[in-house]
Coordinates of C-alpha atoms in Angstrom, one line a residue:
Chain A
M818 CA -75.0 -34.3 33.0
G819 CA -75.2 -37.0 30.4
K820 CA -72.7 -39.6 29.8
P821 CA -69.8 -38.1 27.7
K822 CA -69.6 -39.5 24.2
R823 CA -66.7 -41.7 23.6
L824 CA -64.5 -40.5 20.8
S825 CA -62.0 -43.3 20.5
H826 CA -64.2 -46.1 19.3
P827 CA -67.0 -45.7 16.8
S828 CA -70.1 -47.7 17.7
H829 CA -69.6 -50.1 14.7
P830 CA -66.3 -51.1 13.2
R831 CA -65.5 -49.5 9.8
W832 CA -64.4 -52.5 7.8
G833 CA -63.9 -50.6 4.5
E834 CA -61.5 -48.2 6.2
F835 CA -59.7 -51.0 7.9
A836 CA -59.2 -52.9 4.6
I837 CA -57.9 -49.8 2.8
E838 CA -55.5 -49.0 5.6
S839 CA -54.2 -52.5 5.8
T840 CA -53.7 -52.8 2.0
I841 CA -51.7 -49.5 2.0
R842 CA -49.6 -50.7 4.9
V843 CA -48.8 -54.0 3.3
L844 CA -47.9 -52.3 0.0
A845 CA -45.7 -49.8 1.8
F846 CA -43.9 -52.4 3.8
S847 CA -43.4 -54.7 0.9
S848 CA -41.7 -52.0 -1.2
I849 CA -39.3 -51.5 1.7
G850 CA -38.9 -55.3 2.0
F851 CA -38.0 -55.5 -1.7
V852 CA -35.3 -53.0 -1.3
I853 CA -33.9 -54.9 1.6
L854 CA -34.1 -58.2 -0.3
I855 CA -32.3 -56.6 -3.3
F856 CA -29.6 -55.4 -1.0
F857 CA -29.1 -58.8 0.6
F858 CA -29.1 -60.5 -2.8
L859 CA -26.5 -58.0 -3.9
V860 CA -24.3 -58.6 -0.9
R861 CA -24.7 -62.4 -1.0
E862 CA -23.7 -62.6 -4.7
G863 CA -21.0 -60.0 -4.5
F864 CA -19.4 -60.4 -1.2
P865 CA -17.5 -63.6 -1.8
I866 CA -15.3 -61.7 -4.3
F867 CA -13.7 -59.9 -1.3
W868 CA -12.1 -63.2 -0.1
E869 CA -11.9 -65.0 -3.4
T870 CA -9.2 -62.6 -4.7
S871 CA -6.7 -60.5 -2.9
P872 CA -7.4 -56.8 -2.3
E873 CA -4.4 -56.0 -4.5
N874 CA -6.0 -57.8 -7.4
L875 CA -9.5 -56.4 -6.7
F876 CA -8.3 -52.8 -6.5
G877 CA -5.6 -53.3 -9.1
T878 CA -5.3 -51.5 -12.4
R879 CA -6.1 -54.4 -14.8
W880 CA -9.5 -55.8 -15.5
Y881 CA -9.0 -59.0 -17.5
P882 CA -11.5 -61.5 -16.1
T883 CA -10.4 -64.3 -18.4
F884 CA -6.9 -64.1 -16.9
G885 CA -8.3 -63.9 -13.3
L886 CA -7.4 -60.2 -13.1
F887 CA -10.3 -58.3 -11.5
G888 CA -8.8 -54.8 -11.0
T889 CA -11.8 -52.5 -10.6
L890 CA -9.8 -49.3 -10.4
P891 CA -10.0 -48.4 -14.1
L892 CA -13.7 -49.0 -14.0
I893 CA -14.2 -46.8 -10.9
L894 CA -12.0 -44.1 -12.4
G895 CA -13.8 -44.4 -15.7
S896 CA -17.2 -43.9 -14.0
F897 CA -15.7 -41.0 -12.0
L898 CA -14.2 -39.3 -15.1
V899 CA -17.3 -39.5 -17.1
T900 CA -19.6 -38.5 -14.3
V901 CA -17.5 -35.6 -13.1
T902 CA -17.0 -34.2 -16.6
A903 CA -20.8 -34.6 -17.2
I904 CA -21.5 -32.6 -14.0
L905 CA -19.0 -29.9 -15.0
I906 CA -20.9 -29.5 -18.3
A907 CA -24.4 -29.9 -16.8
L908 CA -24.0 -27.7 -13.7
P909 CA -23.4 -24.3 -15.4
L910 CA -25.8 -25.1 -18.2
G911 CA -28.5 -26.4 -15.9
V912 CA -28.3 -23.5 -13.4
A913 CA -28.2 -20.9 -16.1
T914 CA -31.3 -22.5 -17.8
A915 CA -33.1 -22.6 -14.4
V916 CA -32.3 -18.9 -13.8
F917 CA -33.4 -18.1 -17.3
V918 CA -36.7 -20.0 -17.1
R919 CA -37.5 -18.7 -13.6
E920 CA -36.2 -15.2 -13.5
V921 CA -35.8 -13.9 -17.0
A922 CA -38.2 -15.6 -19.4
P923 CA -41.6 -14.0 -19.8
N924 CA -44.6 -16.0 -18.6
W925 CA -45.6 -17.4 -22.0
A926 CA -42.0 -18.6 -22.7
R927 CA -41.9 -20.3 -19.3
E928 CA -45.1 -22.1 -20.1
I929 CA -43.6 -23.6 -23.2
L930 CA -40.1 -24.3 -21.8
K931 CA -41.1 -26.1 -18.6
P932 CA -43.0 -28.9 -20.2
M933 CA -40.3 -29.3 -22.9
I934 CA -37.7 -29.7 -20.2
E935 CA -39.8 -32.3 -18.5
V936 CA -40.2 -34.2 -21.8
L937 CA -36.4 -34.3 -22.0
A938 CA -36.4 -36.3 -18.8
G939 CA -38.6 -38.9 -20.4
I940 CA -36.4 -39.8 -23.3
P941 CA -35.2 -43.4 -22.9
S942 CA -31.5 -43.6 -22.4
V943 CA -31.1 -46.1 -25.3
V944 CA -32.4 -43.4 -27.6
L945 CA -29.9 -41.0 -26.3
G946 CA -27.2 -43.6 -26.6
F947 CA -28.2 -44.1 -30.2
F948 CA -28.2 -40.4 -30.8
G949 CA -24.7 -40.3 -29.2
M950 CA -23.4 -43.1 -31.4
T951 CA -24.7 -41.7 -34.7
V952 CA -24.5 -38.0 -34.2
V953 CA -22.3 -36.9 -31.3
A954 CA -19.5 -39.5 -31.6
P955 CA -18.7 -38.7 -35.3
L956 CA -18.8 -35.0 -34.4
V957 CA -16.3 -35.6 -31.5
R958 CA -14.1 -37.6 -33.8
E959 CA -14.0 -35.0 -36.6
V960 CA -13.7 -31.9 -34.3
L961 CA -11.0 -33.4 -32.2
G962 CA -9.3 -35.5 -34.9
A963 CA -9.3 -38.5 -32.5
P964 CA -9.0 -42.0 -33.8
T965 CA -12.5 -42.8 -32.5
G966 CA -15.5 -40.7 -31.4
L967 CA -16.4 -43.2 -28.7
T968 CA -14.7 -41.5 -25.8
A969 CA -15.2 -40.5 -22.2
F970 CA -16.0 -37.1 -23.4
T971 CA -18.8 -38.3 -25.6
G972 CA -20.2 -40.2 -22.7
A973 CA -20.0 -37.1 -20.5
L974 CA -21.9 -35.1 -23.1
I975 CA -24.7 -37.6 -23.3
L976 CA -24.8 -37.9 -19.5
A977 CA -24.8 -34.2 -19.0
Y978 CA -27.8 -34.1 -21.4
M979 CA -29.5 -36.7 -19.3
A980 CA -28.8 -35.0 -16.0
L981 CA -29.9 -31.6 -17.3
P982 CA -33.7 -32.0 -16.8
T983 CA -33.3 -33.0 -13.2
I984 CA -30.9 -30.2 -12.4
I985 CA -33.1 -27.6 -14.2
S986 CA -36.4 -28.7 -12.5
V987 CA -35.0 -29.0 -9.0
A988 CA -32.9 -25.8 -9.3
E989 CA -35.9 -24.0 -10.7
D990 CA -38.1 -25.1 -7.8
A991 CA -35.4 -23.8 -5.4
L992 CA -35.3 -20.4 -7.1
D993 CA -39.1 -20.3 -7.1
A994 CA -39.1 -20.9 -3.3
V995 CA -37.0 -17.7 -2.8
P996 CA -39.6 -15.1 -1.5
K997 CA -40.5 -12.4 -3.9
S998 CA -39.7 -9.9 -1.2
Y999 CA -36.0 -10.8 -1.5
R1000 CA -36.2 -9.7 -5.2
D1001 CA -38.0 -6.5 -4.3
A1002 CA -35.4 -5.7 -1.6
G1003 CA -32.6 -6.3 -4.0
L1004 CA -34.2 -4.1 -6.7
A1005 CA -35.2 -1.4 -4.2
M1006 CA -31.5 -1.1 -3.3
G1007 CA -30.8 -0.1 -6.9
A1008 CA -29.5 -3.5 -8.0
T1009 CA -30.0 -4.4 -11.6
Q1010 CA -32.1 -7.4 -12.4
W1011 CA -28.9 -9.3 -13.1
Q1012 CA -27.3 -8.2 -9.8
T1013 CA -30.4 -9.2 -7.9
I1014 CA -30.4 -12.6 -9.4
W1015 CA -26.7 -13.4 -8.8
R1016 CA -26.2 -11.6 -5.5
V1017 CA -29.6 -12.2 -3.8
V1018 CA -31.7 -14.9 -5.4
V1019 CA -29.2 -17.5 -6.3
P1020 CA -27.3 -17.4 -2.9
A1021 CA -30.7 -17.7 -1.2
A1022 CA -31.5 -20.8 -3.2
R1023 CA -28.0 -22.3 -2.8
S1024 CA -29.0 -25.3 -0.8
G1025 CA -31.6 -26.2 -3.4
I1026 CA -29.2 -25.8 -6.2
V1027 CA -26.7 -28.1 -4.4
T1028 CA -29.4 -30.7 -4.1
A1029 CA -30.2 -30.4 -7.8
V1030 CA -26.6 -31.1 -8.7
M1031 CA -26.5 -34.1 -6.3
L1032 CA -29.6 -35.6 -7.8
G1033 CA -28.3 -35.0 -11.3
L1034 CA -25.0 -36.6 -10.2
G1035 CA -26.9 -39.6 -8.8
R1036 CA -28.7 -40.0 -12.0
A1037 CA -25.6 -39.8 -14.1
I1038 CA -23.4 -42.2 -12.2
G1039 CA -26.0 -45.0 -12.3
E1040 CA -26.7 -44.6 -16.0
T1041 CA -25.7 -47.6 -18.1
M1042 CA -27.1 -48.0 -21.5
A1043 CA -26.2 -44.6 -23.1
V1044 CA -22.8 -44.7 -21.5
M1045 CA -22.1 -48.2 -22.7
M1046 CA -23.0 -47.2 -26.3
V1047 CA -20.8 -44.2 -26.6
T1048 CA -17.7 -44.5 -24.3
G1049 CA -15.9 -47.2 -26.3
N1050 CA -15.6 -49.6 -23.3
A1051 CA -11.9 -50.1 -23.1
A1052 CA -10.9 -50.8 -19.5
R1053 CA -7.8 -48.7 -19.3
M1054 CA -6.6 -46.5 -16.6
P1055 CA -7.7 -42.9 -17.3
L1056 CA -4.6 -41.3 -15.8
T1057 CA -3.3 -38.8 -18.4
L1058 CA -5.1 -35.6 -19.3
D1059 CA -6.0 -36.9 -22.8
S1060 CA -7.9 -39.8 -21.3
L1061 CA -11.0 -37.7 -21.5
F1062 CA -10.8 -38.1 -25.3
R1063 CA -10.0 -41.8 -25.3
P1064 CA -12.3 -44.7 -24.7
V1065 CA -13.0 -45.6 -21.1
R1066 CA -15.2 -48.2 -19.4
T1067 CA -17.6 -47.5 -16.5
M1068 CA -18.7 -49.8 -13.7
T1069 CA -22.3 -49.9 -15.0
A1070 CA -21.2 -50.7 -18.6
T1071 CA -19.0 -53.5 -17.3
I1072 CA -21.8 -55.2 -15.4
A1073 CA -24.3 -54.8 -18.3
A1074 CA -21.8 -56.1 -20.9
E1075 CA -20.5 -59.1 -19.1
M1076 CA -23.3 -60.3 -17.0
G1077 CA -24.9 -62.1 -19.9
E1078 CA -21.9 -64.3 -20.6
V1079 CA -20.7 -65.1 -17.1
A1080 CA -21.1 -68.5 -15.4
Q1081 CA -23.3 -68.2 -12.4
G1082 CA -21.3 -68.6 -9.1
S1083 CA -17.9 -68.1 -10.8
V1084 CA -15.3 -65.7 -9.5
H1085 CA -16.1 -63.4 -12.4
Y1086 CA -19.8 -63.5 -11.5
H1087 CA -19.0 -62.5 -7.9
A1088 CA -16.7 -59.8 -9.2
L1089 CA -19.5 -58.2 -11.2
F1090 CA -21.7 -58.2 -8.2
G1091 CA -18.8 -56.8 -6.2
I1092 CA -18.8 -53.8 -8.7
G1093 CA -22.5 -53.5 -8.0
I1094 CA -21.8 -53.2 -4.3
I1095 CA -19.2 -50.5 -4.9
L1096 CA -21.6 -48.6 -7.1
F1097 CA -24.3 -49.0 -4.5
V1098 CA -22.2 -47.6 -1.8
I1099 CA -21.1 -44.6 -4.0
T1100 CA -24.7 -43.8 -5.0
F1101 CA -25.9 -44.3 -1.4
I1102 CA -23.3 -41.7 -0.2
I1103 CA -24.3 -39.2 -2.9
N1104 CA -28.0 -39.6 -2.2
A1105 CA -27.4 -39.4 1.6
M1106 CA -25.4 -36.2 1.0
A1107 CA -28.3 -34.8 -1.1
A1108 CA -30.8 -35.8 1.6
V1109 CA -28.7 -34.1 4.2
T1110 CA -28.7 -30.8 2.2
I1111 CA -32.4 -31.1 1.7
F1112 CA -33.4 -31.8 5.3
K1113 CA -30.8 -29.7 7.0
K1114 CA -32.7 -26.8 8.6
P1115 CA -31.2 -23.6 7.1
R1116 CA -29.4 -21.7 9.8
R1117 CA -31.7 -18.9 10.5
G1118 CA -30.6 -15.9 8.5
G1119 CA -27.0 -16.9 7.9
L1120 CA -26.0 -17.6 4.4
R1121 CA -27.8 -20.8 3.5
Chain B
M918 CA -42.0 25.3 -2.3
E919 CA -41.2 23.0 -5.2
P920 CA -42.5 19.6 -4.5
K921 CA -39.9 16.8 -4.4
I922 CA -42.3 14.3 -6.0
R923 CA -45.3 15.2 -8.0
L924 CA -47.9 12.8 -9.3
E925 CA -50.0 14.1 -12.2
N926 CA -53.3 12.4 -13.0
V927 CA -51.8 9.0 -12.3
S928 CA -54.1 6.0 -12.9
Y929 CA -52.9 2.4 -12.6
Y930 CA -54.5 -0.9 -13.5
Y931 CA -53.8 -4.5 -12.8
G932 CA -55.4 -6.0 -15.9
N933 CA -58.7 -4.2 -15.9
Q934 CA -58.8 -3.7 -12.2
P935 CA -58.0 -0.1 -11.3
A936 CA -55.7 0.4 -8.4
L937 CA -55.3 4.1 -8.6
R938 CA -57.7 6.5 -10.2
D939 CA -56.5 9.9 -11.4
V940 CA -54.3 10.7 -8.5
T941 CA -52.7 14.1 -8.4
L942 CA -50.4 14.7 -5.4
D943 CA -47.5 16.9 -4.4
I944 CA -45.0 15.5 -1.9
P945 CA -42.9 18.3 -0.3
P946 CA -39.2 17.9 0.4
N947 CA -37.8 17.5 4.0
A948 CA -41.1 16.5 5.5
I949 CA -43.0 13.4 6.4
T950 CA -45.9 12.8 4.2
V951 CA -48.3 10.2 5.5
I952 CA -50.5 8.3 3.1
F953 CA -53.3 6.5 4.9
G954 CA -56.6 4.8 4.4
P955 CA -58.2 1.4 4.5
A956 CA -56.5 -1.6 2.9
G957 CA -56.9 -1.9 -0.9
G958 CA -56.8 1.8 -1.3
G959 CA -53.9 1.7 -3.7
K960 CA -51.3 2.9 -1.2
T961 CA -48.7 0.1 -1.9
T962 CA -49.2 0.5 -5.6
L963 CA -48.5 4.2 -5.2
L964 CA -45.2 3.7 -3.4
R965 CA -44.1 1.0 -5.9
L966 CA -44.7 3.5 -8.7
I967 CA -42.4 6.1 -7.2
N968 CA -39.4 3.9 -7.4
R969 CA -40.6 1.9 -10.4
L970 CA -40.7 -1.4 -8.5
N971 CA -43.9 -2.3 -10.3
D972 CA -42.0 -2.4 -13.6
E973 CA -41.5 -6.1 -12.9
V974 CA -45.2 -6.9 -12.6
E975 CA -46.7 -8.2 -15.7
G976 CA -50.1 -7.1 -17.1
T977 CA -50.3 -3.6 -15.6
R978 CA -51.0 -0.3 -17.2
M979 CA -50.3 3.2 -16.1
T980 CA -51.4 6.7 -17.3
G981 CA -50.3 10.0 -16.0
R982 CA -46.8 11.2 -14.9
V983 CA -44.6 10.8 -11.9
L984 CA -42.1 13.6 -11.5
L985 CA -39.0 13.6 -9.2
D986 CA -37.5 17.0 -9.0
G987 CA -39.6 18.0 -12.0
Q988 CA -38.3 15.1 -14.1
D989 CA -40.5 12.4 -15.5
I990 CA -39.2 9.1 -14.0
Y991 CA -41.1 7.1 -16.6
A992 CA -39.5 9.0 -19.5
P993 CA -37.5 6.7 -21.9
G994 CA -33.8 6.5 -21.0
V995 CA -34.2 6.8 -17.3
D996 CA -31.6 4.7 -15.4
V997 CA -33.9 2.7 -13.2
P998 CA -31.3 1.3 -10.8
R999 CA -30.0 4.8 -10.2
L1000 CA -33.6 6.1 -9.7
R1001 CA -34.0 3.4 -7.1
R1002 CA -30.9 4.4 -5.3
R1003 CA -32.3 8.0 -5.1
V1004 CA -35.6 6.7 -3.9
G1005 CA -35.0 4.2 -1.1
M1006 CA -37.8 1.9 0.1
V1007 CA -38.4 0.0 3.4
F1008 CA -40.9 -2.8 3.3
A1009 CA -43.7 -3.7 5.8
L1010 CA -42.0 -6.8 7.0
P1011 CA -38.4 -6.4 8.2
L1012 CA -36.5 -8.3 5.6
P1013 CA -32.9 -8.8 6.4
L1014 CA -31.1 -10.4 3.5
P1015 CA -29.0 -13.5 4.3
G1016 CA -25.8 -12.5 5.9
T1017 CA -24.4 -10.3 8.7
V1018 CA -25.5 -6.9 9.8
R1019 CA -22.5 -5.4 8.0
E1020 CA -23.2 -7.3 4.8
N1021 CA -26.8 -6.1 4.8
I1022 CA -25.9 -2.4 5.1
L1023 CA -23.0 -2.5 2.7
Y1024 CA -24.8 -4.6 0.1
G1025 CA -26.2 -1.6 -1.7
P1026 CA -23.1 0.6 -1.7
K1027 CA -21.0 -2.3 -2.9
L1028 CA -23.4 -2.8 -5.8
A1029 CA -23.2 0.9 -6.6
G1030 CA -19.4 0.4 -6.9
V1031 CA -18.0 1.7 -3.6
R1032 CA -14.8 -0.3 -2.9
D1033 CA -12.8 1.8 -0.5
R1034 CA -12.7 0.1 2.9
A1035 CA -12.6 3.3 5.0
R1036 CA -15.5 4.8 3.0
L1037 CA -17.5 1.6 3.5
E1038 CA -16.9 1.7 7.3
E1039 CA -18.0 5.3 7.3
I1040 CA -21.2 4.5 5.4
L1041 CA -21.8 1.6 7.8
E1042 CA -21.6 3.7 10.9
R1043 CA -23.4 6.7 9.5
S1044 CA -26.4 4.7 8.3
L1045 CA -26.7 2.8 11.5
R1046 CA -26.5 6.0 13.5
L1047 CA -29.1 7.7 11.4
A1048 CA -31.5 4.8 11.9
A1049 CA -30.8 5.0 15.7
L1050 CA -29.4 1.5 15.7
W1051 CA -25.7 2.0 16.0
D1052 CA -25.5 1.9 19.8
E1053 CA -27.4 -1.4 19.9
V1054 CA -25.5 -3.3 17.2
K1055 CA -22.0 -1.7 17.1
D1056 CA -20.6 -4.8 18.8
R1057 CA -22.6 -7.3 16.7
L1058 CA -21.8 -6.1 13.2
D1059 CA -20.7 -9.5 12.2
D1060 CA -23.6 -11.4 13.6
P1061 CA -26.3 -12.7 11.3
A1062 CA -28.8 -10.0 10.7
S1063 CA -31.6 -12.4 11.6
R1064 CA -30.5 -12.5 15.2
L1065 CA -31.5 -9.0 15.8
S1066 CA -35.0 -8.3 17.3
G1067 CA -37.9 -7.4 15.0
G1068 CA -37.5 -3.7 15.8
Q1069 CA -33.8 -3.8 15.2
Q1070 CA -34.3 -5.6 12.0
Q1071 CA -36.7 -2.9 10.8
R1072 CA -34.3 -0.2 11.7
L1073 CA -31.6 -2.3 9.9
C1074 CA -33.7 -2.2 6.8
I1075 CA -34.1 1.6 7.1
A1076 CA -30.3 1.9 7.6
R1077 CA -29.8 -0.3 4.6
S1078 CA -31.8 2.1 2.5
L1079 CA -30.0 5.1 4.0
A1080 CA -26.6 3.6 3.1
L1081 CA -27.4 4.4 -0.5
E1082 CA -27.8 8.1 0.5
P1083 CA -31.2 8.4 -1.1
E1084 CA -33.1 11.6 -1.4
V1085 CA -36.5 10.1 -0.8
L1086 CA -37.4 7.3 1.7
L1087 CA -40.5 5.3 1.1
L1088 CA -41.7 3.4 4.1
D1089 CA -44.5 0.8 3.7
E1090 CA -46.0 0.3 7.2
P1091 CA -42.5 0.2 8.8
T1092 CA -43.8 -0.5 12.2
S1093 CA -46.6 -3.0 11.5
G1094 CA -44.9 -5.9 13.2
L1095 CA -43.3 -4.0 16.0
D1096 CA -44.2 -3.5 19.7
P1097 CA -44.9 0.1 20.9
I1098 CA -41.4 0.7 22.2
S1099 CA -39.7 -0.3 19.0
T1100 CA -42.3 1.7 17.1
G1101 CA -41.4 4.7 19.2
K1102 CA -37.8 4.3 18.3
V1103 CA -38.5 4.0 14.6
E1104 CA -40.7 7.1 14.8
E1105 CA -38.1 9.0 16.6
A1106 CA -35.6 8.1 14.0
L1107 CA -37.9 9.3 11.3
Q1108 CA -38.3 12.7 13.0
E1109 CA -34.5 13.1 12.8
L1110 CA -34.3 11.8 9.2
K1111 CA -36.9 14.2 7.8
H1112 CA -34.4 17.1 8.1
R1113 CA -32.3 15.4 5.5
Y1114 CA -34.7 13.4 3.4
T1115 CA -38.2 13.5 1.9
I1116 CA -40.2 10.8 3.6
V1117 CA -43.3 9.1 2.5
I1118 CA -44.8 6.7 4.9
F1119 CA -47.9 4.5 5.3
P1120 CA -48.6 4.4 9.0
H1121 CA -50.1 1.2 10.4
S1122 CA -52.7 3.1 12.3
V1123 CA -54.5 6.5 12.2
Q1124 CA -52.9 7.3 15.6
Q1125 CA -49.5 6.9 14.1
A1126 CA -50.5 8.9 11.1
A1127 CA -51.5 11.8 13.3
R1128 CA -48.3 11.5 15.3
V1129 CA -45.8 11.7 12.5
A1130 CA -47.6 13.5 9.7
D1131 CA -46.4 16.9 8.4
Y1132 CA -48.6 16.3 5.5
A1133 CA -51.3 13.7 5.2
A1134 CA -53.2 12.3 2.2
F1135 CA -56.3 10.1 2.6
F1136 CA -56.8 7.3 0.1
L1137 CA -60.0 5.4 -0.5
M1138 CA -60.4 2.7 -3.1
G1139 CA -57.7 4.1 -5.4
E1140 CA -58.8 7.6 -5.1
M1141 CA -57.1 10.4 -3.2
V1142 CA -59.9 11.9 -1.1
E1143 CA -57.9 14.9 0.3
C1144 CA -54.4 16.1 1.1
Q1145 CA -53.6 18.7 3.8
P1146 CA -51.0 19.5 6.3
G1147 CA -51.3 16.8 9.0
R1148 CA -52.4 19.2 11.7
D1149 CA -55.3 20.4 9.6
L1150 CA -56.4 17.1 8.2
F1151 CA -56.7 15.4 11.5
T1152 CA -58.5 18.3 13.2
T1153 CA -60.7 19.7 10.4
P1154 CA -61.0 17.2 7.6
R1155 CA -62.7 18.7 4.5
D1156 CA -64.3 15.6 3.3
R1157 CA -66.9 13.6 5.1
R1158 CA -65.3 10.3 4.2
T1159 CA -62.0 11.3 5.8
E1160 CA -63.8 12.4 9.0
D1161 CA -65.6 9.1 9.2
Y1162 CA -62.4 7.2 8.8
I1163 CA -60.3 9.1 11.3
T1164 CA -63.1 9.1 13.9
G1165 CA -63.3 5.4 13.5
R1166 CA -66.7 5.2 11.9
F1167 CA -65.4 2.7 9.3
G1168 CA -62.2 1.1 8.3

């Protein structure tokens, strides 16, 4: 019997392969490193605000940095109002569109619609903001008879529009992943196409649709430019029902608008980074929730 | 005897690929008709034509007529969901829908508009009994259907079709994934069911075909080679190709 060949070590070292592997490894670790550095920078610049002012001030209702008032509550609520409204608009539209594209539209229409939806995702937000300012805002003002068209609602419309491509593509993939046999089983039981879609296919794709909404939400809450251009930017507490049709100011818009004029190292400067931390935490929670719904193994057979 | 289902000169094409060539076949009521032959013979297509499940497939073409109780099911104005309730179908892989045993069985009747609680309970028990599954699952009606064994799942799917009180039951290799004991149970259930329903089945083996067939039709490459009462076909086939197949010379 001959000596068994060794499998673990090739007779000569493969330098090319080693170089490629190392390069990829360095690149991968550096991108992780950058994220960590950004996080530390954010914390270093923003954390001081938590002892520079009192919690009552920081989570108060008035944001007047020139008077030392750093109440972030109107900004948080502003972001919340705009984002939630945007999702309420985008969710039914997005899911309905996904159902149409995947289940109803004939093949040729799907071939046209899918790339168009993907192009939507590529429109720069400043262009959408401009569109919002010049087209949507005057429309909102006229239709509602409001004093200004730059309102939370206008922002929500634009944000909904921005979240739509994400929601549609991800929801469509989820519907696509439902086995064809489910559709056959539904139809074979005498369900109409409509009943099969709503009672069999959509429930089976539910976790994917939830993910789609989460990702859309993540995109919407972090959006800055378009929102800053159309929401009017008044840092007031959106507490009454009609606040939706009044100007509001979001967290992102506040950072973007004020960062350029603030003295580095000042309390105001720290406060803006503090908003960044709050935003980071919120987005992180949303993304984590989306990730959990993606990776959660569907309970075998139970309603997913 | 009037046939329950009659196919008249049915040809079917996927694009330009013929799946069925000029098939004429009578399926008698209250009997088990076995359709068998090597894969790619057009069997699945045939079943899917009888309940119009192939309507959803794009780029297909059909000629000829399919009659159910003498009526053309492809005539304009036919209510397709109602047709599918009359012609139940069980697929090759047991396919419980998401949800419990109870939800699976009652899904169809609820879609058909049955709301009465007592009536639904009655349907539930009756269908499960007919599919010879009641004794095994009567205490697990609210368990997820996927927790049943493979054989139980397949009988669940049969029960699900029966819950709609169909007239015809189409079974596409209903025992392909099952062990011999489960297979035996499904076959027993079928013997009971044939007194009430017209059954069309693709067996997963020639042996099964011979066991269950009242009538048997042999399909080869989209053509129906012959159709006879099962007893005759498996003992004295008329066509050489049938004989070769059932004696295991090919296929």
